[in-house]
Amino acid sequence: MFFALTDDQREFDAAVRGYLAERFDLEAVRGVVEDPAGDGHPASLWKAAAEQGWPAVLVPEEHEGLGLGLVEAQVIARALGAGVAPGPWRGTVLAAEAIRLAGSPEQQAAWLPRLASGEAVGALAPRGSAPGTLPAVEYGAVADVVVVRSGEGLALVEASAFSATPQGSYDGTARLASLAVDGTGEALPGATAEIVAELTARATVLVAADLVGIAREALSRTVAYDRDRQQFGVPVGSFQAIKHALADLHVGVTMAEHAALYAAHAVDAGLPDAALAVAVAKAKAGDVALDATAAMIQYHGGIGYTWEHEAHFFYKRAKRLAGQFGDSDAQRARIAELTIDTVPA
Amino acid sequence: MDLTYTEAEEEFRSELRSWLSANIPDEWTRPGFWESLDDDESFRLRRDWERDKALAGFAGIQWPTEYGGRGGTPGMKAIYDEETVRAHAPRTVNPLGLTFLAPTVMAIGTEAQKKEIIGPMLRNEVIWCQGFSEPGAGSDLAALTTKGVRDGDDFVVNGQKVWTTNAVHGDKIFTMVRTEPGSSKHRGISMLLIDMHQPGVDARPLKQMSGASEFGEVFFDDARVPARDCLGEIGDGWRTAMLLLSFERGASGIAQYTEFRRQYDQIVEVARALGRDKDPVMRGTLARVLTELECLRLHAMHVLTQVEQGRDLGFEASMTKLQWSEAFQDLWEVFDDVLGEDATLDSIDGIDLRPLHAQAMWSRSVTIWGGSSQVQRNITAERVLGLPR
C-alpha cells in the first residue's frame, strides 16, 4: 500500500511552488488582478512554466512531452491554486489531453509538441458546442487552439476560426472569453462518449486540485495570521471559537487533498470507482475551498475584507472554480446516482 | 501510487475469508440478531467465538508470534479489519485491550508483561477494561482523584471510575491512579493493572440512552495491586496514557469504512422501501455523508501508508477520530431525515427499525468517548496547526 506522493512527485511540487514563491508571488498576482484589461497571461510565467515542463506533463514522450500521469498534473494544479497563479496552463493541458485521447496521428503530431513546449496555448470550452457561441472559456482570447463539443464528439477550432470577446469576471486571477465559432471545427476522430467522459473527468480532477491548493493556502495563511494577531491582549488564535473552526477546516482540507489525489490515480488507472472518486473529489474540494476562503476573510477580521489584502484573490478564484465542471450539488447528484440508484454488489 | 496489497497479504486474506465463512453461522448475519440477545448472552457467544478465532491463528495479527500473535504486517491487520467486518464477524469483547493496551504493552511493557498480557488477551482468557474517566474527571482527565497508597509491595487503591466498557464482564482493568500523595495535574499518576476479581473492586452496569449497558462504573474500596503491575514507570502514568490513546489511529479506518458503508446501504434500502430515495434533497443529503465516508476510506489508506513507511503520525490521530466519529454521527442523522415524521417508530411498513435506531443512539456516544470532538479540535488546533494555548 502506498497512497502518497513519491519523492519525485514531491520534488515536482516543490519546484512549482519554489518558482512561484520566488518569481511570481502575490504581488505579481496583484499586478494581473489590477490590470483587468490585460490578457492575464504574463509572458515570464508562461516561459518558466514551459521550461519546467508544466504544460508537457501529460503529453507522451514520443510527442516531446514528459509522459507523466494525472497524479503529477494534479500536483501542478494544486501548486498553481495555492499560488492563485494566472495563465492558460490548465486549458493547454486539457486541449493536449483531448488530442492525445481522441486525435488522429496527424493531429497529435501537429499539436502535441507545440502544446507541450508552450509554443501554442490551448483551451477547453466547458459549455456550448460548435457552431455557436461558447461562453466563459478560460484564456480563450489567447488560445491558439480550442477543444469544443461538436455534435456528439469533440473538435479542434483554431484561432483563425473563432472570434473571442473578453468576458469580465470578478476573479482577476484568470481571463475568460466568449468564443463565436462559425464552423463545426476539425473533428477529433476518436471522441466517443467514453472519451468525452474521460476528458471531463480529467478536467474535473484538475479543477478540484486547484481548489484544494487554494483551500490549504487560505487556511495556512489564516493560521499564521491568527497566531500573531493580538486582541484582548492575547493572540486571537488562542480563542476556541477560532481554533475549532480552523481545526475543522484542517480536517476538511486534508480530506479534500486525499480525495483529489485518489481521483487522479483512479482516473489514470481506470479503477472501477473512478467516476465516484472524481465526483467526491470535486464536491469536497469545492465545499472546503469556499469554506476556507470565507474563513480566511472572517478570521483576518476587517483587514481580510480590504482590497489591499490578498484574501479576495483566494475567495474569488474559489468561487469561480467551485462551479466549474459541475458544482458540489451537481457532483452530489452524480454521487447519488452512483450509490443510491445502483444497488451495491 | 500502489493501492494493492502484497501476494502474501492477499494469501492471508483468502485464508481468513474461508475460516470466517466456515465459522460464522448465517443467523448471526441477520440484521437485529445481536440486538435480540441479552447483554450476557451476547457477550458469552462473542467471547467464545473470538477465542476459537485466536486458536485458529487469526488474532494479534501484527504482534510477534513469541507473544501469541501472528507476526503479520500492517497490511494484514488492515485486511483482517476489513474482512471481519465484511463477513459480519461479531464485535470483539476485548476492544480496550486489543486497541489500546496491547500496543502500549508492546511498546513499553516489560518482557514479563508482554508474555503475561498479550496471549491471554488474544484468547479472551482475560477481558480488559479501561479505568480512566471519573465522575469529576472526563475531558479534564488530569483532575482524577482515584488514589493509590503504597503498602509494602502493593498499592491500596480507593476511588471510582466511570464509562468503563465491559465493566461487569471485565477481569482486569488498566487504571489511572494518583500514586503520589499531594500531586496534582499530570504528575504523580501511575497506570496500574488491577485484578477486578477481588473484594475491593465492585463493577456495576450503567444503562445508556440506548437501553444497552456496554458501559459501567467501577468502585475501588481498598483494592490491592502489586506495585510491579504498573505499565510504564511508577508516577509516569500520564505519559503512558498519552501513548496508549495515540493508538486509536492504527489501520482500523478501513474496517470502519466497510462497516459504515454497509450502514449507508442499509439506510438507502430503507429510503427506497419508503419511496423516499427519489427526493432530490434527500439524495443530496445522502451524497454529502457518502462523500465523508469515502474520505474516511482514503484517510485510512493514508494512515496505513504512513505506518508502513515507519512514520509517526503523532497528533494526526485527532483528525482520524474527528473524521470517523463526525461522519458516523452524520450518517445516522441522515437516517432520521429519511424516516421523516415517523423517525421514532419501531417499525414502518413491516421494516424493523430497532437495530438501526440502536446504531443511531450509539452514534451520539462516539463524539464523546476517547476524547470528545471538542478536545480533538483543541489538540488539532494547538498541536498540529500550532495555534497558541
XYZ file of C-alpha atoms in Angstrom:
734
model
C 0.000 0.000 0.000
C 1.395 3.341 -0.988
C -1.161 6.152 -1.032
C 1.087 9.195 -1.057
C 3.269 11.237 -3.372
C 6.576 9.691 -4.356
C 9.832 11.582 -3.791
C 9.889 12.597 -7.461
C 6.354 13.923 -7.229
C 7.249 15.875 -4.114
C 10.212 17.398 -5.901
C 7.982 18.426 -8.766
C 5.637 20.050 -6.272
C 8.497 21.861 -4.566
C 9.811 23.104 -7.914
C 6.472 24.660 -8.924
C 5.922 26.206 -5.527
C 9.509 27.376 -5.320
C 9.275 29.150 -8.638
C 6.027 30.886 -7.745
C 7.324 31.947 -4.329
C 10.461 33.472 -5.807
C 9.335 34.733 -9.166
C 5.582 35.057 -9.195
C 4.401 35.881 -5.705
C 1.175 37.538 -4.636
C 2.460 40.961 -5.670
C 2.835 39.661 -9.209
C -0.651 38.159 -8.996
C -1.881 41.546 -7.865
C -0.389 43.062 -10.986
C -2.585 40.772 -13.089
C -5.675 41.320 -10.929
C -5.314 45.087 -11.131
C -4.972 45.081 -14.900
C -8.367 43.663 -15.918
C -7.938 44.837 -19.498
C -4.685 42.876 -19.843
C -4.599 39.351 -21.205
C -3.824 37.848 -17.763
C -1.108 35.783 -19.385
C 2.265 37.011 -18.108
C 4.980 36.054 -20.604
C 7.638 35.468 -17.942
C 5.462 32.999 -16.071
C 4.491 31.085 -19.211
C 8.100 30.910 -20.334
C 9.178 29.494 -16.995
C 6.260 27.072 -16.966
C 7.269 25.798 -20.405
C 10.932 25.491 -19.387
C 9.966 23.486 -16.319
C 7.673 21.239 -18.325
C 4.364 22.128 -16.706
C 2.357 22.129 -19.981
C 4.221 18.989 -21.107
C 3.273 16.938 -18.059
C 0.685 14.657 -19.694
C 1.973 14.735 -23.269
C 3.574 11.404 -24.266
C 7.348 11.364 -24.660
C 7.042 10.488 -28.361
C 5.451 13.919 -28.789
C 8.133 15.653 -26.765
C 6.204 15.640 -23.534
C 7.084 14.331 -20.076
C 4.707 11.385 -20.341
C 3.686 11.637 -16.703
C 0.259 10.954 -15.187
C -2.718 12.791 -13.796
C -1.228 12.446 -10.302
C 1.677 14.673 -11.387
C -0.702 17.021 -13.194
C -2.788 17.437 -10.048
C 0.416 18.237 -8.156
C 0.980 21.165 -10.518
C -2.676 22.201 -10.418
C -2.634 22.231 -6.629
C 0.529 24.317 -6.528
C -0.913 26.803 -9.029
C -4.074 27.038 -6.923
C -2.010 27.674 -3.800
C -0.254 30.487 -5.648
C -3.539 31.751 -7.183
C -1.407 31.831 -10.315
C -2.809 33.174 -13.587
C -2.185 31.672 -17.003
C -3.518 29.158 -19.507
C -1.864 26.070 -18.033
C -4.992 24.007 -17.383
C -6.565 24.802 -20.764
C -3.352 23.926 -22.550
C -3.003 20.633 -20.695
C -6.631 19.706 -21.307
C -6.520 20.590 -25.004
C -3.490 18.331 -25.279
C -5.339 15.615 -23.386
C -8.257 15.788 -25.826
C -5.846 15.443 -28.725
C -3.914 12.650 -27.024
C -7.109 10.722 -26.259
C -9.075 11.349 -29.452
C -6.861 12.958 -32.075
C -5.624 11.389 -35.292
C -1.871 10.708 -35.582
C -1.623 13.818 -37.779
C -3.447 15.988 -35.241
C -1.245 14.637 -32.480
C 1.931 15.299 -34.441
C 0.746 18.787 -35.370
C -0.324 19.928 -31.927
C 1.144 17.915 -29.066
C 4.787 19.044 -29.373
C 3.704 22.683 -29.703
C 1.347 22.491 -26.714
C 3.972 20.635 -24.658
C 6.602 23.280 -25.333
C 4.248 26.149 -24.571
C 4.692 27.490 -28.093
C 0.945 27.011 -28.573
C -1.703 27.847 -25.989
C -4.725 25.561 -25.717
C -8.165 25.923 -24.191
C -11.154 23.737 -23.464
C -14.669 25.122 -23.891
C -16.641 23.796 -20.935
C -20.078 24.611 -22.360
C -21.844 25.065 -25.689
C -20.957 23.427 -28.965
C -19.725 24.413 -32.401
C -21.062 26.050 -34.422
C -22.283 28.586 -31.915
C -21.224 30.793 -29.057
C -19.150 29.141 -26.344
C -19.227 31.092 -23.086
C -16.637 31.529 -20.340
C -13.701 29.806 -21.997
C -10.634 30.148 -19.750
C -7.992 32.076 -21.669
C -9.979 31.664 -24.877
C -8.707 35.034 -26.096
C -5.056 33.924 -26.113
C -5.640 30.349 -27.242
C -4.159 29.072 -30.499
C -6.475 26.086 -30.448
C -9.666 25.383 -28.569
C -11.264 21.987 -27.951
C -15.034 22.237 -28.318
C -18.041 19.969 -28.294
C -19.253 19.358 -31.824
C -22.233 17.111 -32.335
C -21.736 14.091 -30.090
C -17.972 14.382 -30.218
C -15.122 16.862 -29.947
C -13.440 19.141 -32.436
C -10.473 21.484 -32.694
C -11.038 25.109 -33.567
C -8.001 27.188 -34.423
C -7.693 30.845 -33.518
C -8.365 31.900 -37.111
C -11.756 30.153 -36.953
C -13.246 31.883 -33.914
C -13.582 35.383 -32.606
C -13.092 35.956 -28.906
C -14.880 38.547 -26.800
C -13.402 39.021 -23.340
C -15.908 38.484 -20.511
C -15.470 40.460 -17.326
C -15.201 38.319 -14.189
C -14.548 39.298 -10.586
C -11.921 36.540 -10.389
C -8.966 38.550 -11.631
C -6.563 35.600 -11.411
C -7.811 34.306 -14.788
C -9.343 35.647 -18.008
C -12.499 34.411 -19.634
C -13.784 34.905 -23.129
C -16.843 34.085 -25.128
C -15.943 32.447 -28.423
C -18.050 32.739 -31.561
C -17.392 29.752 -33.790
C -18.877 29.601 -37.273
C -17.985 26.112 -38.420
C -18.052 22.720 -36.752
C -14.294 22.684 -36.298
C -11.940 19.868 -37.200
C -13.322 16.703 -35.628
C -11.213 14.624 -33.256
C -11.990 11.215 -34.751
C -11.622 9.159 -31.572
C -14.021 11.219 -29.466
C -16.503 8.586 -28.349
C -18.872 9.230 -25.459
C -16.421 7.391 -23.160
C -13.542 9.613 -24.267
C -15.619 12.750 -23.766
C -16.465 11.496 -20.271
C -12.814 10.764 -19.538
C -11.756 14.223 -20.697
C -14.391 15.761 -18.445
C -13.197 13.600 -15.553
C -9.622 14.768 -16.095
C -10.696 18.394 -16.288
C -12.745 17.971 -13.126
C -9.804 16.472 -11.231
C -7.517 19.345 -12.219
C -10.078 21.929 -11.118
C -10.576 20.040 -7.846
C -6.812 20.045 -7.289
C -6.607 23.809 -7.875
C -9.406 24.259 -5.300
C -7.561 22.050 -2.827
C -4.435 24.173 -3.289
C -6.447 27.332 -2.715
C -8.059 25.873 0.399
C -4.817 24.732 2.015
C -3.070 28.020 1.340
C -6.030 30.051 2.605
C -6.025 28.011 5.797
C -2.246 28.200 6.299
C -2.215 31.962 5.841
C -5.106 32.369 8.254
C -3.450 30.185 10.894
C -0.228 32.180 10.548
C -2.081 35.474 10.940
C -4.144 34.333 13.923
C -1.046 33.097 15.717
C 0.241 36.666 15.779
C -2.750 38.972 15.681
C -3.423 40.267 19.198
C -6.789 41.301 20.612
C -7.797 41.452 24.290
C -4.062 41.139 24.979
C -3.711 37.659 23.508
C -3.348 36.107 20.049
C -6.818 35.670 18.547
C -5.800 32.151 17.569
C -5.905 31.218 21.258
C -9.699 31.569 21.275
C -11.557 28.303 20.907
C -14.197 29.864 18.681
C -11.439 30.335 16.111
C -9.389 27.238 16.953
C -12.266 24.864 16.454
C -13.267 26.387 13.140
C -9.685 26.186 11.869
C -9.261 22.629 13.192
C -12.390 21.533 11.332
C -11.072 23.201 8.197
C -7.757 21.403 8.587
C -9.582 18.086 8.683
C -11.736 19.052 5.700
C -8.823 20.295 3.606
C -6.822 17.170 4.394
C -9.730 15.003 3.274
C -10.027 17.020 0.066
C -6.290 16.521 -0.530
C -6.758 12.763 -0.182
C -9.785 12.899 -2.481
C -8.053 14.851 -5.274
C -5.001 12.592 -5.127
C -7.109 9.458 -5.222
C -9.338 10.706 -8.039
C -6.273 11.490 -10.168
C -4.933 7.994 -9.613
C -8.332 6.341 -10.111
C -8.840 8.030 -13.498
C -5.314 7.232 -14.674
C -5.509 3.618 -13.540
C -9.080 3.184 -14.789
C -10.244 1.966 -11.373
C -13.884 0.808 -11.207
C -14.796 3.595 -8.775
C -13.151 6.377 -10.800
C -16.434 8.168 -11.547
C -17.375 8.190 -7.883
C -13.874 9.282 -6.894
C -13.997 12.270 -9.249
C -17.402 13.393 -8.003
C -16.303 13.015 -4.383
C -13.103 14.978 -5.031
C -14.850 17.854 -6.758
C -17.710 18.067 -4.238
C -15.327 18.009 -1.292
C -12.756 20.339 -2.825
C -15.388 22.872 -3.871
C -17.048 22.937 -0.476
C -13.852 23.136 1.506
C -12.348 25.828 -0.740
C -15.420 28.003 -0.315
C -15.361 27.401 3.438
C -11.622 28.001 3.829
C -11.569 31.183 1.758
C -14.621 32.584 3.546
C -12.875 31.720 6.819
C -9.757 33.473 5.551
C -11.730 36.700 5.304
C -13.586 36.203 8.588
C -10.563 35.232 10.692
C -8.434 38.071 9.370
C -11.141 40.421 10.582
C -11.553 43.787 8.846
C -8.211 43.663 7.028
C -9.408 40.488 5.289
C -12.222 42.449 3.688
C -9.952 45.063 2.129
C -8.761 45.255 -1.458
C -5.150 45.570 -0.295
C -5.276 42.170 1.421
C -4.891 39.030 -0.703
C -7.804 37.114 0.815
C -10.100 38.131 -2.026
C -7.807 36.563 -4.648
C -8.369 33.187 -2.999
C -12.050 33.728 -2.296
C -12.905 34.840 -5.817
C -10.883 32.138 -7.532
C -12.570 29.523 -5.344
C -15.985 30.967 -6.235
C -15.267 30.607 -9.933
C -13.692 27.178 -9.871
C -16.219 25.660 -7.456
C -18.788 25.962 -10.230
C -16.621 24.530 -12.997
C -17.489 21.130 -14.482
C -20.371 20.727 -12.073
C -20.683 22.448 -8.713
C -20.907 20.500 -5.454
C -24.654 19.975 -5.775
C -24.229 18.603 -9.286
C -21.455 16.304 -8.039
C -23.694 15.087 -5.236
C -26.441 14.363 -7.743
C -23.902 12.190 -9.542
C -22.825 10.534 -6.270
C -26.484 9.783 -5.567
C -26.883 8.140 -8.981
C -23.824 6.010 -8.306
C -24.702 4.960 -4.757
C -28.494 5.117 -4.480
C -29.736 4.068 -7.899
C -27.069 1.397 -8.242
C -27.643 -1.474 -5.856
C -24.253 -2.460 -4.407
C -22.817 -5.827 -5.374
C 0.908 5.100 -6.050
C 0.258 1.484 -5.283
C -3.062 0.660 -3.691
C -2.594 -3.086 -3.743
C -1.517 -5.486 -1.049
C 1.376 -7.926 -1.403
C 0.897 -11.508 -2.566
C 1.463 -12.805 0.971
C -1.140 -10.342 2.244
C -3.688 -11.445 -0.355
C -2.998 -15.083 0.558
C -3.702 -14.188 4.143
C -6.963 -12.607 3.007
C -8.244 -15.757 1.309
C -7.194 -17.935 4.228
C -9.044 -15.651 6.627
C -12.069 -15.467 4.342
C -12.505 -19.202 4.251
C -12.140 -19.504 8.016
C -14.709 -16.771 8.553
C -17.203 -18.203 6.093
C -16.930 -21.624 7.756
C -17.250 -20.240 11.265
C -19.932 -17.564 11.197
C -23.462 -19.009 11.352
C -25.886 -17.435 8.863
C -28.160 -16.482 11.719
C -25.518 -14.106 13.081
C -25.540 -12.038 9.901
C -29.282 -11.402 10.110
C -29.993 -7.741 10.959
C -31.094 -7.433 14.540
C -29.700 -10.799 15.641
C -27.238 -9.423 18.174
C -29.698 -6.855 19.453
C -32.159 -9.682 20.141
C -29.818 -11.265 22.705
C -29.387 -10.031 26.237
C -26.039 -8.471 27.119
C -24.667 -11.524 28.962
C -25.662 -13.974 26.268
C -24.207 -11.796 23.525
C -21.015 -11.386 25.499
C -20.579 -15.114 26.096
C -21.200 -16.037 22.493
C -18.762 -13.420 21.191
C -16.103 -14.247 23.765
C -16.067 -17.943 22.863
C -16.139 -17.333 19.126
C -13.248 -14.900 19.381
C -11.245 -17.430 21.388
C -11.732 -20.046 18.665
C -10.634 -17.496 16.099
C -7.464 -16.823 18.083
C -6.745 -20.531 18.377
C -7.092 -20.771 14.581
C -4.360 -18.133 14.298
C -6.450 -15.104 13.416
C -5.668 -12.786 16.312
C -2.903 -10.381 17.234
C -2.238 -10.112 13.529
C 0.766 -7.821 13.816
C 2.107 -8.959 17.188
C 5.153 -11.251 17.261
C 4.485 -14.993 17.392
C 6.540 -15.353 20.586
C 3.806 -13.438 22.435
C 0.940 -15.324 20.820
C 0.450 -13.088 17.802
C 0.581 -13.970 14.133
C 3.668 -11.951 13.198
C 1.915 -10.301 10.252
C 2.249 -6.942 8.513
C 0.239 -3.720 8.987
C -1.368 -4.563 5.642
C -2.565 -7.897 7.042
C -4.015 -6.087 10.025
C -5.936 -3.794 7.659
C -7.143 -6.795 5.683
C -8.152 -8.527 8.908
C -10.141 -5.460 9.994
C -11.848 -5.189 6.621
C -12.658 -8.877 6.181
C -14.047 -9.418 9.661
C -16.492 -6.556 9.118
C -17.338 -7.777 5.641
C -18.103 -11.263 6.978
C -20.359 -9.866 9.750
C -17.996 -11.220 12.403
C -19.203 -10.415 15.903
C -17.730 -7.363 17.580
C -14.751 -8.075 19.817
C -15.390 -8.347 23.544
C -11.881 -7.109 24.288
C -11.745 -3.802 22.405
C -9.892 -1.761 25.013
C -7.303 -4.470 25.458
C -6.731 -5.069 21.761
C -6.840 -1.472 20.585
C -5.084 0.315 23.410
C -3.415 -1.912 25.954
C -1.734 -4.422 23.618
C 0.193 -1.875 21.528
C 1.186 0.034 24.657
C 2.476 -3.139 26.316
C 4.359 -3.995 23.131
C 5.894 -0.524 23.104
C 6.871 0.000 26.755
C 5.925 -3.126 28.712
C 8.474 -5.343 30.389
C 9.282 -8.697 28.838
C 7.235 -10.389 31.582
C 4.257 -8.117 30.898
C 4.366 -8.868 27.181
C 4.331 -12.590 27.911
C 1.646 -12.414 30.597
C -0.711 -9.966 28.895
C -0.805 -10.450 25.120
C -1.534 -14.163 24.702
C -4.276 -14.471 27.344
C -5.863 -11.283 25.967
C -5.948 -12.664 22.437
C -7.633 -15.865 23.684
C -10.098 -13.856 25.818
C -8.866 -15.554 28.978
C -8.536 -12.033 30.340
C -11.047 -9.339 29.404
C -9.564 -5.891 29.878
C -11.317 -2.734 30.980
C -10.046 0.823 30.899
C -10.162 2.906 34.087
C -9.601 6.490 33.001
C -12.667 8.723 33.380
C -14.086 9.578 36.785
C -17.220 11.452 37.769
C -15.095 14.592 38.222
C -12.514 13.879 35.511
C -13.839 13.476 31.965
C -12.233 15.625 29.293
C -10.043 17.000 32.108
C -8.505 13.614 32.781
C -5.697 15.080 34.874
C -8.273 16.035 37.525
C -8.558 12.375 38.517
C -8.597 11.614 42.250
C -8.544 7.800 42.495
C -5.735 7.233 44.987
C -3.152 4.518 45.405
C -1.246 4.320 48.685
C 1.865 2.188 48.943
C 1.606 -0.693 51.421
C 4.618 -2.998 51.258
C 4.837 -4.448 47.741
C 1.305 -3.336 46.914
C -0.702 -0.238 46.224
C -4.039 0.064 48.020
C -6.494 1.780 45.707
C -9.589 3.821 46.538
C -11.830 5.778 44.180
C -14.314 5.465 41.339
C -14.075 5.094 37.569
C -16.898 5.566 35.105
C -17.753 4.943 31.398
C -15.902 1.657 31.736
C -16.600 -0.538 28.703
C -17.468 -4.147 29.640
C -17.155 -3.269 33.354
C -19.333 -6.150 34.535
C -17.550 -8.683 32.322
C -14.047 -7.450 32.997
C -11.220 -9.469 34.518
C -8.585 -6.761 34.767
C -8.584 -3.012 34.435
C -5.754 -0.709 33.379
C -6.322 2.206 35.667
C -5.014 5.732 36.034
C -4.291 6.124 39.753
C -2.773 9.032 41.651
C 0.053 7.254 43.468
C 1.968 10.273 44.761
C 0.201 11.863 47.690
C -0.388 15.591 47.198
C 0.445 15.513 43.491
C -1.727 17.366 41.033
C -2.453 17.551 37.328
C -0.294 15.330 35.135
C 2.277 14.411 37.750
C 2.228 11.549 40.249
C -0.120 9.274 38.294
C 0.581 5.594 37.572
C -1.061 3.160 35.170
C -1.869 0.183 37.378
C -3.105 -3.159 36.074
C -5.681 -4.156 38.662
C -7.328 -7.558 39.101
C -11.098 -6.999 39.200
C -11.842 -10.317 40.891
C -11.235 -9.183 44.456
C -13.449 -7.934 47.255
C -12.211 -4.352 46.924
C -13.497 -3.967 43.362
C -17.174 -3.535 42.580
C -18.341 -3.170 38.964
C -21.888 -2.042 38.169
C -23.591 -1.686 34.810
C -24.591 1.765 33.592
C -27.716 1.817 31.486
C -27.250 4.025 28.433
C -29.775 6.103 26.485
C -29.993 3.211 24.013
C -31.131 0.898 26.807
C -27.990 -1.229 26.464
C -25.235 -1.432 29.063
C -21.878 -1.579 27.303
C -20.511 0.790 29.925
C -20.330 0.569 33.667
C -18.897 2.033 36.830
C -16.056 0.550 38.851
C -15.634 1.283 42.557
C -12.335 0.677 44.338
C -12.557 0.172 48.099
C -9.131 -0.804 49.435
C -8.429 -2.813 46.298
C -4.900 -4.188 46.172
C -2.495 -4.315 43.255
C 1.176 -5.363 43.308
C 3.380 -2.346 42.550
C 5.141 -4.344 39.802
C 1.823 -4.427 37.903
C 2.426 -0.914 36.690
C 2.648 -0.208 32.962
C 5.478 2.239 32.370
C 7.259 3.833 35.306
C 5.518 4.498 38.602
C 4.490 8.151 38.595
C 4.816 8.363 34.811
C 1.244 7.275 34.067
C 0.354 10.404 32.138
C 2.960 9.654 29.518
C 1.793 6.025 29.378
C -1.807 7.200 28.924
C -0.917 9.604 26.120
C 0.968 6.840 24.329
C -1.963 4.499 24.867
C -4.526 6.951 23.489
C -2.399 7.604 20.427
C -3.013 4.006 19.329
C -6.552 4.768 18.367
C -5.322 5.572 14.866
C -3.990 2.198 13.630
C -5.426 0.962 10.393
C -8.930 0.418 11.669
C -10.296 3.160 9.418
C -10.640 0.623 6.638
C -12.844 -1.536 8.857
C -14.854 1.491 9.917
C -15.384 2.473 6.311
C -16.521 -1.031 5.429
C -18.984 -1.033 8.306
C -20.272 2.494 7.768
C -20.639 1.972 4.041
C -22.786 -1.069 4.724
C -24.893 1.016 7.084
C -25.229 3.670 4.375
C -26.512 0.993 2.024
C -28.986 -0.142 4.709
C -30.253 3.418 5.088
C -30.593 3.732 1.310
C -32.582 0.497 1.321
C -34.979 1.920 3.884
C -35.289 5.122 1.845
C -36.099 3.022 -1.215
C -38.646 0.925 0.649
C -40.370 4.089 1.845
C -40.240 5.654 -1.615
C -38.035 8.481 -0.384
C -34.984 7.698 -2.492
C -36.104 9.931 -5.367
C -36.404 13.071 -3.276
C -33.639 15.409 -4.524
C -32.981 16.963 -1.116
C -32.697 13.519 0.468
C -30.354 12.400 -2.304
C -28.129 15.411 -1.772
C -28.021 14.773 1.956
C -27.136 11.118 1.472
C -24.458 12.014 -1.078
C -22.953 14.525 1.336
C -22.457 11.897 4.011
C -21.239 9.340 1.458
C -18.584 11.885 0.468
C -17.331 11.972 4.044
C -17.295 8.177 4.244
C -15.243 7.945 1.041
C -12.820 10.490 2.503
C -12.553 8.272 5.589
C -11.570 5.333 3.393
C -8.873 7.392 1.674
C -7.661 8.711 5.006
C -7.331 5.121 6.221
C -5.162 4.324 3.192
C -3.057 7.372 4.022
C -2.661 6.251 7.640
C -1.745 2.719 6.587
C 0.849 4.114 4.179
C 2.405 6.230 6.921
C 2.502 3.251 9.304
C 4.134 1.056 6.666
C 6.693 3.776 5.971
C 7.506 3.822 9.680
C 6.378 7.424 10.099
C 4.995 8.688 13.370
C 1.512 10.101 12.872
C 1.632 11.935 16.179
C -1.320 14.172 16.783
C -2.875 13.326 13.434
C -4.799 10.701 15.424
C -7.131 13.509 16.469
C -8.034 14.169 12.852
C -8.771 10.489 12.304
C -11.086 10.463 15.303
C -12.865 13.623 14.182
C -13.394 12.358 10.656
C -14.798 8.947 11.538
C -16.868 9.948 14.541
C -18.434 13.019 12.961
C -19.120 11.187 9.689
C -20.682 8.271 11.555
C -22.900 10.601 13.539
C -23.906 12.491 10.385
C -24.785 9.189 8.744
C -27.279 8.339 11.448
C -28.739 11.825 11.452
C -29.479 11.272 7.785
C -31.348 8.126 8.789
C -33.720 10.266 10.826
C -34.162 12.539 7.818
C -35.086 9.508 5.740
C -37.738 8.453 8.257
C -39.116 11.970 8.487
C -42.157 12.344 10.702
C -42.021 8.636 11.547
C -38.478 8.917 12.896
C -39.185 7.315 16.265
C -41.341 4.378 15.197
C -40.106 0.837 15.920
C -41.222 -0.297 12.501
C -42.641 1.140 9.296
C -44.356 -0.949 6.638
C -43.093 -4.104 8.290
C -39.443 -2.983 8.352
C -37.994 -3.498 11.836
C -36.158 -0.254 12.553
C -34.985 -1.059 16.073
C -31.486 -2.343 15.172
C -30.995 0.809 13.120
C -32.245 3.043 15.924
C -29.718 1.315 18.193
C -26.921 2.432 15.858
C -28.358 5.934 15.715
C -28.393 6.134 19.505
C -24.843 4.749 19.695
C -23.726 7.451 17.270
C -24.381 10.054 19.983
C -21.611 8.493 22.118
C -18.780 8.354 19.631
C -18.112 12.089 19.620
C -17.681 11.964 23.401
C -15.660 8.890 24.349
C -11.969 8.530 23.562
C -11.588 12.324 23.694
C -14.595 14.431 22.740
C -14.710 16.219 19.402
C -14.070 19.486 21.248
C -10.906 18.077 22.823
C -9.796 16.692 19.439
C -10.289 20.133 17.879
C -8.184 21.712 20.612
C -5.432 19.149 20.015
C -5.591 19.631 16.246
C -5.517 23.412 16.576
C -2.698 23.517 19.121
C -0.523 20.519 18.286
C -0.987 20.292 14.526
C -1.718 23.866 13.421
C 0.395 25.419 16.173
C -2.205 27.863 17.436
C -1.393 29.245 20.895
C -2.873 27.620 24.007
